[in-house]
Amino acid sequence: MKVLISGGAGYIGSTVASACLEAGHTPVILDSLVTGRREFTEGREFYQGDIADGALVDRIFAEHPEIEAVVHCAALIVVPDSVADPVGYYRANVAKGLDFVGHLLRNGCEKMIFSSSASIYQASEDFSVDEHAGLDPQSPYARTKAVCEGMFADIAATQPIRILSLRYFNPIGADPELRTGLQVRHPSHALGKLIEAHEAGRPFMITGTHWPTRDGSGIRDYIHVWDLAAAHVAALENFDQAVEGGRASAINLGTGTGTTVRELVEAFNGVVDEPVAVVETETRPGDVAGAYTRSDRAERLLHWAPKHGIADGIRDSLRWAEVRDSRLS
């Protein structure tokens, strides 16, 4: 199968591309390189440009008429940045997403997998969510994902395209072969900050300690990026079953268990030689208590379940951090 991956030079998209190759599928990469890396496209069909560029999308389909499906990963994703620049986030994620699906329709594409986010959910009392949980996105970033899902569902209802949204929380780790990983040197998420603190020999800041969780720190569903990529491949291979006869559907991807920030620190210190101390500080703009996914539907429809634990994700993140600067010229 030949697959177009928008944002295929980013952290998630490039790992999905590697998983596609290992499964015998051919990825075609479309990426503006605003946040993606050219190094992650080596040895792959690559087009540099914007998803809103209709002429470029037309050219890709003309040169690759065998494309059977699209994995749409292109997006801006940093929550505090979305609070500071909501216009930019709505333009990049929603307006350009609308342009993109229009270009797909014009080129006869009938299947799209939307790399969405479980941050759109309203958490339950135990912080777990399934696909029927209420929606209550708490940041401009999360709202762009919710708006896109609704927009794509409206389009799929009457147009010749079906949409499968994959909702997940916090990817960690790297491609186990270290072909790709998190390209940002100073990421804003908890594990990235932990690694940064460990490298600098300074304490890690827990942002927010008064959430109604079991230990007061935020709770997340940390999923290994390779498991996440494998789920996208499973969605491609089981697409018809996954949409269950409808035009648009959604599936959660996660470990099925929540990990608090304090528990993440404990797991991190169980992997490294020199443990990291912690200090407590205030929450960041857009922060929420968090949630974790129940993934029964993914097992049933995609025949997928995660294979890597949180310690694996931490180890692979540390391995990638050691080679990142040499890998990214």
mmCIF file of C-alpha atoms in Angstrom:
data_model
loop_
_atom_site.group_PDB
_atom_site.id
_atom_site.type_symbol
_atom_site.label_atom_id
_atom_site.label_comp_id
_atom_site.label_asym_id
_atom_site.label_seq_id
_atom_site.Cartn_x
_atom_site.Cartn_y
_atom_site.Cartn_z
ATOM 1 C CA MET A 1 0.000 0.000 0.000
ATOM 2 C CA LYS A 2 1.226 3.501 -0.802
ATOM 3 C CA VAL A 3 0.334 6.083 1.876
ATOM 4 C CA LEU A 4 0.617 9.882 1.921
ATOM 5 C CA ILE A 5 1.735 11.124 5.347
ATOM 6 C CA SER A 6 1.270 14.827 6.008
ATOM 7 C CA GLY A 7 3.703 16.027 8.637
ATOM 8 C CA GLY A 8 5.781 12.951 7.850
ATOM 9 C CA ALA A 9 9.031 14.696 8.792
ATOM 10 C CA GLY A 10 7.886 15.318 12.364
ATOM 11 C CA TYR A 11 8.221 13.171 15.467
ATOM 12 C CA ILE A 12 5.005 11.177 15.050
ATOM 13 C CA GLY A 13 4.752 11.227 11.257
ATOM 14 C CA SER A 14 8.329 10.094 10.652
ATOM 15 C CA THR A 15 7.905 7.203 13.087
ATOM 16 C CA VAL A 16 4.662 6.220 11.358
ATOM 17 C CA ALA A 17 6.589 6.276 8.074
ATOM 18 C CA SER A 18 9.233 3.928 9.514
ATOM 19 C CA ALA A 19 6.534 1.578 10.784
ATOM 20 C CA CYS A 20 4.879 1.635 7.355
ATOM 21 C CA LEU A 21 8.157 0.652 5.697
ATOM 22 C CA GLU A 22 8.682 -2.219 8.138
ATOM 23 C CA ALA A 23 5.137 -3.434 7.403
ATOM 24 C CA GLY A 24 5.762 -3.393 3.635
ATOM 25 C CA HIS A 25 3.932 -0.145 2.865
ATOM 26 C CA THR A 26 5.421 2.813 0.970
ATOM 27 C CA PRO A 27 5.168 6.228 2.628
ATOM 28 C CA VAL A 28 5.096 9.457 0.636
ATOM 29 C CA ILE A 29 5.999 12.411 2.847
ATOM 30 C CA LEU A 30 4.506 15.911 2.674
ATOM 31 C CA ASP A 31 5.979 18.348 5.178
ATOM 32 C CA SER A 32 6.622 22.095 5.284
ATOM 33 C CA LEU A 33 9.629 21.566 7.610
ATOM 34 C CA VAL A 34 8.320 24.311 9.899
ATOM 35 C CA THR A 35 8.817 21.859 12.765
ATOM 36 C CA GLY A 36 9.734 18.703 10.844
ATOM 37 C CA ARG A 37 13.286 17.705 9.922
ATOM 38 C CA ARG A 38 14.666 16.982 6.479
ATOM 39 C CA GLU A 39 16.920 14.335 8.041
ATOM 40 C CA PHE A 40 13.800 12.295 8.860
ATOM 41 C CA THR A 41 12.922 12.027 5.166
ATOM 42 C CA GLU A 42 16.163 10.381 4.037
ATOM 43 C CA GLY A 43 15.524 7.481 1.673
ATOM 44 C CA ARG A 44 11.810 8.315 1.426
ATOM 45 C CA GLU A 45 9.672 9.994 -1.206
ATOM 46 C CA PHE A 46 9.519 13.570 0.076
ATOM 47 C CA TYR A 47 7.728 16.740 -1.000
ATOM 48 C CA GLN A 48 8.468 19.945 0.879
ATOM 49 C CA GLY A 49 5.467 22.210 1.098
ATOM 50 C CA ASP A 50 2.264 23.148 2.846
ATOM 51 C CA ILE A 51 -0.835 20.966 3.163
ATOM 52 C CA ALA A 52 -2.864 23.976 1.958
ATOM 53 C CA ASP A 53 -0.920 24.090 -1.327
ATOM 54 C CA GLY A 54 -3.445 22.554 -3.708
ATOM 55 C CA ALA A 55 -1.097 22.510 -6.698
ATOM 56 C CA LEU A 56 1.482 20.564 -4.713
ATOM 57 C CA VAL A 57 -1.081 18.032 -3.444
ATOM 58 C CA ASP A 58 -2.334 17.612 -7.015
ATOM 59 C CA ARG A 59 1.236 16.981 -8.162
ATOM 60 C CA ILE A 60 1.791 14.350 -5.462
ATOM 61 C CA PHE A 61 -1.298 12.401 -6.513
ATOM 62 C CA ALA A 62 -0.401 12.775 -10.202
ATOM 63 C CA GLU A 63 3.063 11.348 -9.556
ATOM 64 C CA HIS A 64 1.797 8.688 -7.122
ATOM 65 C CA PRO A 65 -1.632 7.574 -8.386
ATOM 66 C CA GLU A 66 -1.320 4.388 -6.287
ATOM 67 C CA ILE A 67 -1.831 6.298 -3.015
ATOM 68 C CA GLU A 68 -4.669 4.495 -1.243
ATOM 69 C CA ALA A 69 -4.922 6.452 1.989
ATOM 70 C CA VAL A 70 -3.656 9.500 3.869
ATOM 71 C CA VAL A 71 -2.337 9.760 7.421
ATOM 72 C CA HIS A 72 -2.795 13.382 8.468
ATOM 73 C CA CYS A 73 -0.231 14.219 11.169
ATOM 74 C CA ALA A 74 0.605 17.811 10.202
ATOM 75 C CA ALA A 75 -0.235 20.173 13.087
ATOM 76 C CA LEU A 76 1.117 22.565 15.658
ATOM 77 C CA ILE A 77 0.946 20.807 19.026
ATOM 78 C CA VAL A 78 2.439 22.807 21.943
ATOM 79 C CA VAL A 79 -0.289 23.739 24.452
ATOM 80 C CA PRO A 80 1.318 26.882 25.964
ATOM 81 C CA ASP A 81 2.143 28.150 22.461
ATOM 82 C CA SER A 82 -1.491 27.688 21.459
ATOM 83 C CA VAL A 83 -2.565 29.831 24.405
ATOM 84 C CA ALA A 84 -0.134 32.558 23.320
ATOM 85 C CA ASP A 85 -0.996 32.302 19.606
ATOM 86 C CA PRO A 86 -4.531 30.951 19.107
ATOM 87 C CA VAL A 87 -4.841 32.605 15.687
ATOM 88 C CA GLY A 88 -1.758 30.824 14.429
ATOM 89 C CA TYR A 89 -2.971 27.494 15.797
ATOM 90 C CA TYR A 90 -6.445 27.760 14.297
ATOM 91 C CA ARG A 91 -4.956 28.801 10.967
ATOM 92 C CA ALA A 92 -2.394 25.970 10.875
ATOM 93 C CA ASN A 93 -4.556 23.180 12.259
ATOM 94 C CA VAL A 94 -8.132 24.033 11.245
ATOM 95 C CA ALA A 95 -8.047 26.321 8.209
ATOM 96 C CA LYS A 96 -5.230 24.452 6.494
ATOM 97 C CA GLY A 97 -6.764 21.124 7.507
ATOM 98 C CA LEU A 98 -9.941 22.150 5.705
ATOM 99 C CA ASP A 99 -7.952 23.107 2.617
ATOM 100 C CA PHE A 100 -6.098 19.794 2.770
ATOM 101 C CA VAL A 101 -9.184 17.575 2.877
ATOM 102 C CA GLY A 102 -10.602 19.570 -0.030
ATOM 103 C CA HIS A 103 -7.487 18.767 -2.044
ATOM 104 C CA LEU A 104 -7.830 15.083 -1.102
ATOM 105 C CA LEU A 105 -11.424 15.012 -2.299
ATOM 106 C CA ARG A 106 -10.446 16.587 -5.612
ATOM 107 C CA ASN A 107 -7.854 13.858 -6.103
ATOM 108 C CA GLY A 108 -10.204 10.995 -5.307
ATOM 109 C CA CYS A 109 -8.737 10.024 -1.938
ATOM 110 C CA GLU A 110 -11.333 7.989 -0.061
ATOM 111 C CA LYS A 111 -9.570 7.177 3.231
ATOM 112 C CA MET A 112 -7.951 9.491 5.771
ATOM 113 C CA ILE A 113 -6.571 8.698 9.202
ATOM 114 C CA PHE A 114 -6.515 11.820 11.356
ATOM 115 C CA SER A 115 -3.841 11.842 14.057
ATOM 116 C CA SER A 116 -5.999 13.513 16.698
ATOM 117 C CA SER A 117 -5.687 13.949 20.457
ATOM 118 C CA ALA A 118 -7.315 12.586 23.596
ATOM 119 C CA SER A 119 -6.891 16.054 25.114
ATOM 120 C CA ILE A 120 -10.337 16.837 23.693
ATOM 121 C CA TYR A 121 -12.015 14.720 26.396
ATOM 122 C CA GLN A 122 -13.739 15.691 29.595
ATOM 123 C CA ALA A 123 -12.145 13.468 32.207
ATOM 124 C CA SER A 124 -14.244 11.213 34.417
ATOM 125 C CA GLU A 125 -13.910 10.995 38.182
ATOM 126 C CA ASP A 126 -11.249 8.289 37.834
ATOM 127 C CA PHE A 127 -9.572 10.253 34.975
ATOM 128 C CA SER A 128 -10.170 7.486 32.438
ATOM 129 C CA VAL A 129 -11.940 8.106 29.124
ATOM 130 C CA ASP A 130 -13.355 6.008 26.327
ATOM 131 C CA GLU A 131 -14.692 7.036 22.920
ATOM 132 C CA HIS A 132 -18.105 7.853 24.419
ATOM 133 C CA ALA A 133 -16.788 10.239 27.081
ATOM 134 C CA GLY A 134 -17.874 13.858 26.918
ATOM 135 C CA LEU A 135 -15.702 16.397 25.142
ATOM 136 C CA ASP A 136 -14.304 19.429 26.936
ATOM 137 C CA PRO A 137 -11.039 20.619 25.351
ATOM 138 C CA GLN A 138 -9.200 22.975 27.685
ATOM 139 C CA SER A 139 -6.693 24.714 25.404
ATOM 140 C CA PRO A 140 -6.730 26.277 21.945
ATOM 141 C CA TYR A 141 -4.601 23.358 20.723
ATOM 142 C CA ALA A 142 -7.093 20.783 22.022
ATOM 143 C CA ARG A 143 -10.012 22.758 20.599
ATOM 144 C CA THR A 144 -8.401 22.779 17.152
ATOM 145 C CA LYS A 145 -8.353 18.981 17.276
ATOM 146 C CA ALA A 146 -11.999 18.813 18.358
ATOM 147 C CA VAL A 147 -13.021 21.306 15.670
ATOM 148 C CA CYS A 148 -11.130 19.310 13.023
ATOM 149 C CA GLU A 149 -12.805 16.061 14.064
ATOM 150 C CA GLY A 150 -16.242 17.633 13.787
ATOM 151 C CA MET A 151 -15.379 19.314 10.500
ATOM 152 C CA PHE A 152 -14.032 16.101 8.994
ATOM 153 C CA ALA A 153 -17.087 14.150 10.165
ATOM 154 C CA ASP A 154 -19.401 16.690 8.521
ATOM 155 C CA ILE A 155 -17.449 16.384 5.281
ATOM 156 C CA ALA A 156 -17.381 12.583 5.383
ATOM 157 C CA ALA A 157 -21.160 12.473 5.928
ATOM 158 C CA THR A 158 -21.863 13.621 2.367
ATOM 159 C CA GLN A 159 -18.571 13.428 0.479
ATOM 160 C CA PRO A 160 -16.699 10.379 -0.901
ATOM 161 C CA ILE A 161 -14.145 10.169 1.905
ATOM 162 C CA ARG A 162 -14.149 8.280 5.195
ATOM 163 C CA ILE A 163 -12.278 9.546 8.257
ATOM 164 C CA LEU A 164 -10.803 7.602 11.174
ATOM 165 C CA SER A 165 -9.576 9.755 14.060
ATOM 166 C CA LEU A 166 -6.961 8.249 16.369
ATOM 167 C CA ARG A 167 -7.008 9.906 19.794
ATOM 168 C CA TYR A 168 -3.965 9.617 22.030
ATOM 169 C CA PHE A 169 -2.217 11.557 24.766
ATOM 170 C CA ASN A 170 1.509 11.672 25.429
ATOM 171 C CA PRO A 171 3.924 9.858 23.105
ATOM 172 C CA ILE A 172 7.365 9.173 24.543
ATOM 173 C CA GLY A 173 10.427 7.281 23.396
ATOM 174 C CA ALA A 174 11.897 7.082 19.918
ATOM 175 C CA ASP A 175 12.118 4.744 16.977
ATOM 176 C CA PRO A 176 13.949 1.752 18.541
ATOM 177 C CA GLU A 177 16.372 1.846 15.589
ATOM 178 C CA LEU A 178 17.006 5.545 16.372
ATOM 179 C CA ARG A 179 16.137 6.576 12.830
ATOM 180 C CA THR A 180 13.921 9.309 14.230
ATOM 181 C CA GLY A 181 12.938 10.814 17.560
ATOM 182 C CA LEU A 182 11.795 14.020 19.186
ATOM 183 C CA GLN A 183 13.493 16.726 17.150
ATOM 184 C CA VAL A 184 13.047 19.510 19.698
ATOM 185 C CA ARG A 185 16.109 19.999 21.884
ATOM 186 C CA HIS A 186 14.134 21.587 24.731
ATOM 187 C CA PRO A 187 10.635 20.058 24.657
ATOM 188 C CA SER A 188 7.865 21.339 26.898
ATOM 189 C CA HIS A 189 6.461 17.979 28.015
ATOM 190 C CA ALA A 190 7.307 16.322 31.331
ATOM 191 C CA LEU A 191 9.727 13.626 30.142
ATOM 192 C CA GLY A 192 11.643 16.092 27.981
ATOM 193 C CA LYS A 193 11.982 18.420 30.955
ATOM 194 C CA LEU A 194 13.115 15.488 33.099
ATOM 195 C CA ILE A 195 15.860 14.597 30.630
ATOM 196 C CA GLU A 196 16.876 18.247 30.404
ATOM 197 C CA ALA A 197 17.104 18.494 34.204
ATOM 198 C CA HIS A 198 19.095 15.257 34.367
ATOM 199 C CA GLU A 199 21.550 16.478 31.737
ATOM 200 C CA ALA A 200 21.994 19.818 33.514
ATOM 201 C CA GLY A 201 22.226 18.322 36.980
ATOM 202 C CA ARG A 202 19.397 20.435 38.365
ATOM 203 C CA PRO A 203 16.000 19.661 39.924
ATOM 204 C CA PHE A 204 12.908 18.898 37.859
ATOM 205 C CA MET A 205 9.918 21.198 38.310
ATOM 206 C CA ILE A 206 6.531 19.583 38.910
ATOM 207 C CA THR A 207 4.124 22.153 37.501
ATOM 208 C CA GLY A 208 0.986 21.828 39.584
ATOM 209 C CA THR A 209 0.592 19.708 42.721
ATOM 210 C CA HIS A 210 -3.008 20.374 43.755
ATOM 211 C CA TRP A 211 -4.882 18.397 41.120
ATOM 212 C CA PRO A 212 -7.502 15.926 42.417
ATOM 213 C CA THR A 213 -5.328 12.928 41.504
ATOM 214 C CA ARG A 214 -3.930 10.257 43.797
ATOM 215 C CA ASP A 215 -0.787 12.286 44.542
ATOM 216 C CA GLY A 216 -1.751 15.818 43.498
ATOM 217 C CA SER A 217 0.317 15.884 40.317
ATOM 218 C CA GLY A 218 -1.110 15.724 36.814
ATOM 219 C CA ILE A 219 -1.946 12.351 35.299
ATOM 220 C CA ARG A 220 -1.183 11.333 31.714
ATOM 221 C CA ASP A 221 -1.242 8.306 29.438
ATOM 222 C CA TYR A 222 2.326 7.920 28.218
ATOM 223 C CA ILE A 223 2.453 5.725 25.115
ATOM 224 C CA HIS A 224 5.640 4.639 23.374
ATOM 225 C CA VAL A 225 5.863 6.341 19.988
ATOM 226 C CA TRP A 226 6.659 3.012 18.295
ATOM 227 C CA ASP A 227 3.439 1.507 19.681
ATOM 228 C CA LEU A 228 1.640 4.613 18.442
ATOM 229 C CA ALA A 229 3.144 4.218 14.974
ATOM 230 C CA ALA A 230 2.197 0.536 14.921
ATOM 231 C CA ALA A 231 -1.382 1.535 15.738
ATOM 232 C CA HIS A 232 -1.481 3.881 12.745
ATOM 233 C CA VAL A 233 -0.311 1.019 10.524
ATOM 234 C CA ALA A 234 -2.946 -1.251 12.065
ATOM 235 C CA ALA A 235 -5.540 1.422 11.303
ATOM 236 C CA LEU A 236 -4.444 1.500 7.664
ATOM 237 C CA GLU A 237 -4.620 -2.277 7.401
ATOM 238 C CA ASN A 238 -7.977 -2.563 9.208
ATOM 239 C CA PHE A 239 -9.551 0.683 8.017
ATOM 240 C CA ASP A 240 -12.865 -0.727 6.776
ATOM 241 C CA GLN A 241 -13.437 -2.644 9.988
ATOM 242 C CA ALA A 242 -12.304 0.299 12.135
ATOM 243 C CA VAL A 243 -14.909 2.724 10.801
ATOM 244 C CA GLU A 244 -17.555 0.058 11.471
ATOM 245 C CA GLY A 245 -19.569 0.729 8.342
ATOM 246 C CA GLY A 246 -19.865 4.452 8.993
ATOM 247 C CA ARG A 247 -18.337 7.512 7.383
ATOM 248 C CA ALA A 248 -16.341 8.821 10.357
ATOM 249 C CA SER A 249 -15.226 7.180 13.564
ATOM 250 C CA ALA A 250 -12.730 7.558 16.412
ATOM 251 C CA ILE A 251 -10.519 5.144 18.332
ATOM 252 C CA ASN A 252 -8.489 5.764 21.487
ATOM 253 C CA LEU A 253 -4.848 4.720 21.618
ATOM 254 C CA GLY A 254 -3.237 4.354 25.009
ATOM 255 C CA THR A 255 -1.824 2.068 27.645
ATOM 256 C CA GLY A 256 -5.069 1.855 29.588
ATOM 257 C CA THR A 257 -3.336 3.050 32.760
ATOM 258 C CA GLY A 258 -2.562 6.519 34.011
ATOM 259 C CA THR A 259 0.830 7.701 35.227
ATOM 260 C CA THR A 260 1.127 10.775 37.435
ATOM 261 C CA VAL A 261 4.028 13.171 37.086
ATOM 262 C CA ARG A 262 5.416 11.978 40.415
ATOM 263 C CA GLU A 263 5.206 8.375 39.196
ATOM 264 C CA LEU A 264 6.955 9.388 35.969
ATOM 265 C CA VAL A 265 9.796 10.868 38.032
ATOM 266 C CA GLU A 266 10.000 7.674 40.079
ATOM 267 C CA ALA A 267 10.169 5.565 36.905
ATOM 268 C CA PHE A 268 12.799 7.897 35.447
ATOM 269 C CA ASN A 269 14.953 7.667 38.555
ATOM 270 C CA GLY A 270 14.656 3.891 38.356
ATOM 271 C CA VAL A 271 16.305 3.973 34.925
ATOM 272 C CA VAL A 272 19.078 6.559 35.326
ATOM 273 C CA ASP A 273 22.213 6.247 37.484
ATOM 274 C CA GLU A 274 21.905 9.683 39.087
ATOM 275 C CA PRO A 275 18.364 10.389 40.350
ATOM 276 C CA VAL A 276 16.761 13.764 39.684
ATOM 277 C CA ALA A 277 15.480 15.860 42.569
ATOM 278 C CA VAL A 278 12.143 17.663 42.270
ATOM 279 C CA VAL A 279 10.745 21.059 43.182
ATOM 280 C CA GLU A 280 7.089 22.046 43.068
ATOM 281 C CA THR A 281 5.839 25.079 41.150
ATOM 282 C CA GLU A 282 2.676 26.604 39.692
ATOM 283 C CA THR A 283 0.738 25.241 36.727
ATOM 284 C CA ARG A 284 1.462 26.449 33.190
ATOM 285 C CA PRO A 285 -1.126 28.175 30.969
ATOM 286 C CA GLY A 286 -3.422 25.538 29.468
ATOM 287 C CA ASP A 287 -2.428 22.777 31.905
ATOM 288 C CA VAL A 288 -5.137 20.344 33.049
ATOM 289 C CA ALA A 289 -5.301 17.530 35.576
ATOM 290 C CA GLY A 290 -5.159 15.077 32.685
ATOM 291 C CA ALA A 291 -6.665 11.728 31.867
ATOM 292 C CA TYR A 292 -5.837 8.341 30.422
ATOM 293 C CA THR A 293 -7.516 6.263 27.759
ATOM 294 C CA ARG A 294 -9.429 3.055 27.861
ATOM 295 C CA SER A 295 -8.378 1.264 24.664
ATOM 296 C CA ASP A 296 -10.748 -1.724 24.383
ATOM 297 C CA ARG A 297 -11.975 -0.530 20.998
ATOM 298 C CA ALA A 298 -8.444 -0.456 19.573
ATOM 299 C CA GLU A 299 -7.914 -4.073 20.578
ATOM 300 C CA ARG A 300 -11.223 -5.134 19.058
ATOM 301 C CA LEU A 301 -11.099 -3.197 15.788
ATOM 302 C CA LEU A 302 -7.389 -2.740 15.110
ATOM 303 C CA HIS A 303 -6.124 -5.925 16.793
ATOM 304 C CA TRP A 304 -3.600 -3.655 18.472
ATOM 305 C CA ALA A 305 -2.278 -3.326 22.001
ATOM 306 C CA PRO A 306 0.833 -1.527 23.272
ATOM 307 C CA LYS A 307 3.945 -3.664 23.745
ATOM 308 C CA HIS A 308 6.261 -1.177 25.466
ATOM 309 C CA GLY A 309 6.095 0.035 29.060
ATOM 310 C CA ILE A 310 6.935 3.437 30.472
ATOM 311 C CA ALA A 311 10.483 2.352 31.361
ATOM 312 C CA ASP A 312 11.032 1.381 27.703
ATOM 313 C CA GLY A 313 9.877 4.829 26.631
ATOM 314 C CA ILE A 314 12.221 6.509 29.099
ATOM 315 C CA ARG A 315 15.189 4.389 28.000
ATOM 316 C CA ASP A 316 14.571 5.041 24.304
ATOM 317 C CA SER A 317 14.125 8.763 24.976
ATOM 318 C CA LEU A 318 17.475 8.808 26.766
ATOM 319 C CA ARG A 319 19.135 6.847 23.952
ATOM 320 C CA TRP A 320 17.763 9.325 21.408
ATOM 321 C CA ALA A 321 18.877 12.318 23.498
ATOM 322 C CA GLU A 322 22.440 10.992 23.307
ATOM 323 C CA VAL A 323 22.464 10.895 19.490
ATOM 324 C CA ARG A 324 20.010 13.668 18.615
ATOM 325 C CA ASP A 325 22.563 16.393 17.963
ATOM 326 C CA SER A 326 24.681 14.158 15.731
ATOM 327 C CA ARG A 327 21.593 12.869 13.915
ATOM 328 C CA LEU A 328 20.202 16.354 13.291
ATOM 329 C CA SER A 329 22.826 18.328 11.411
#
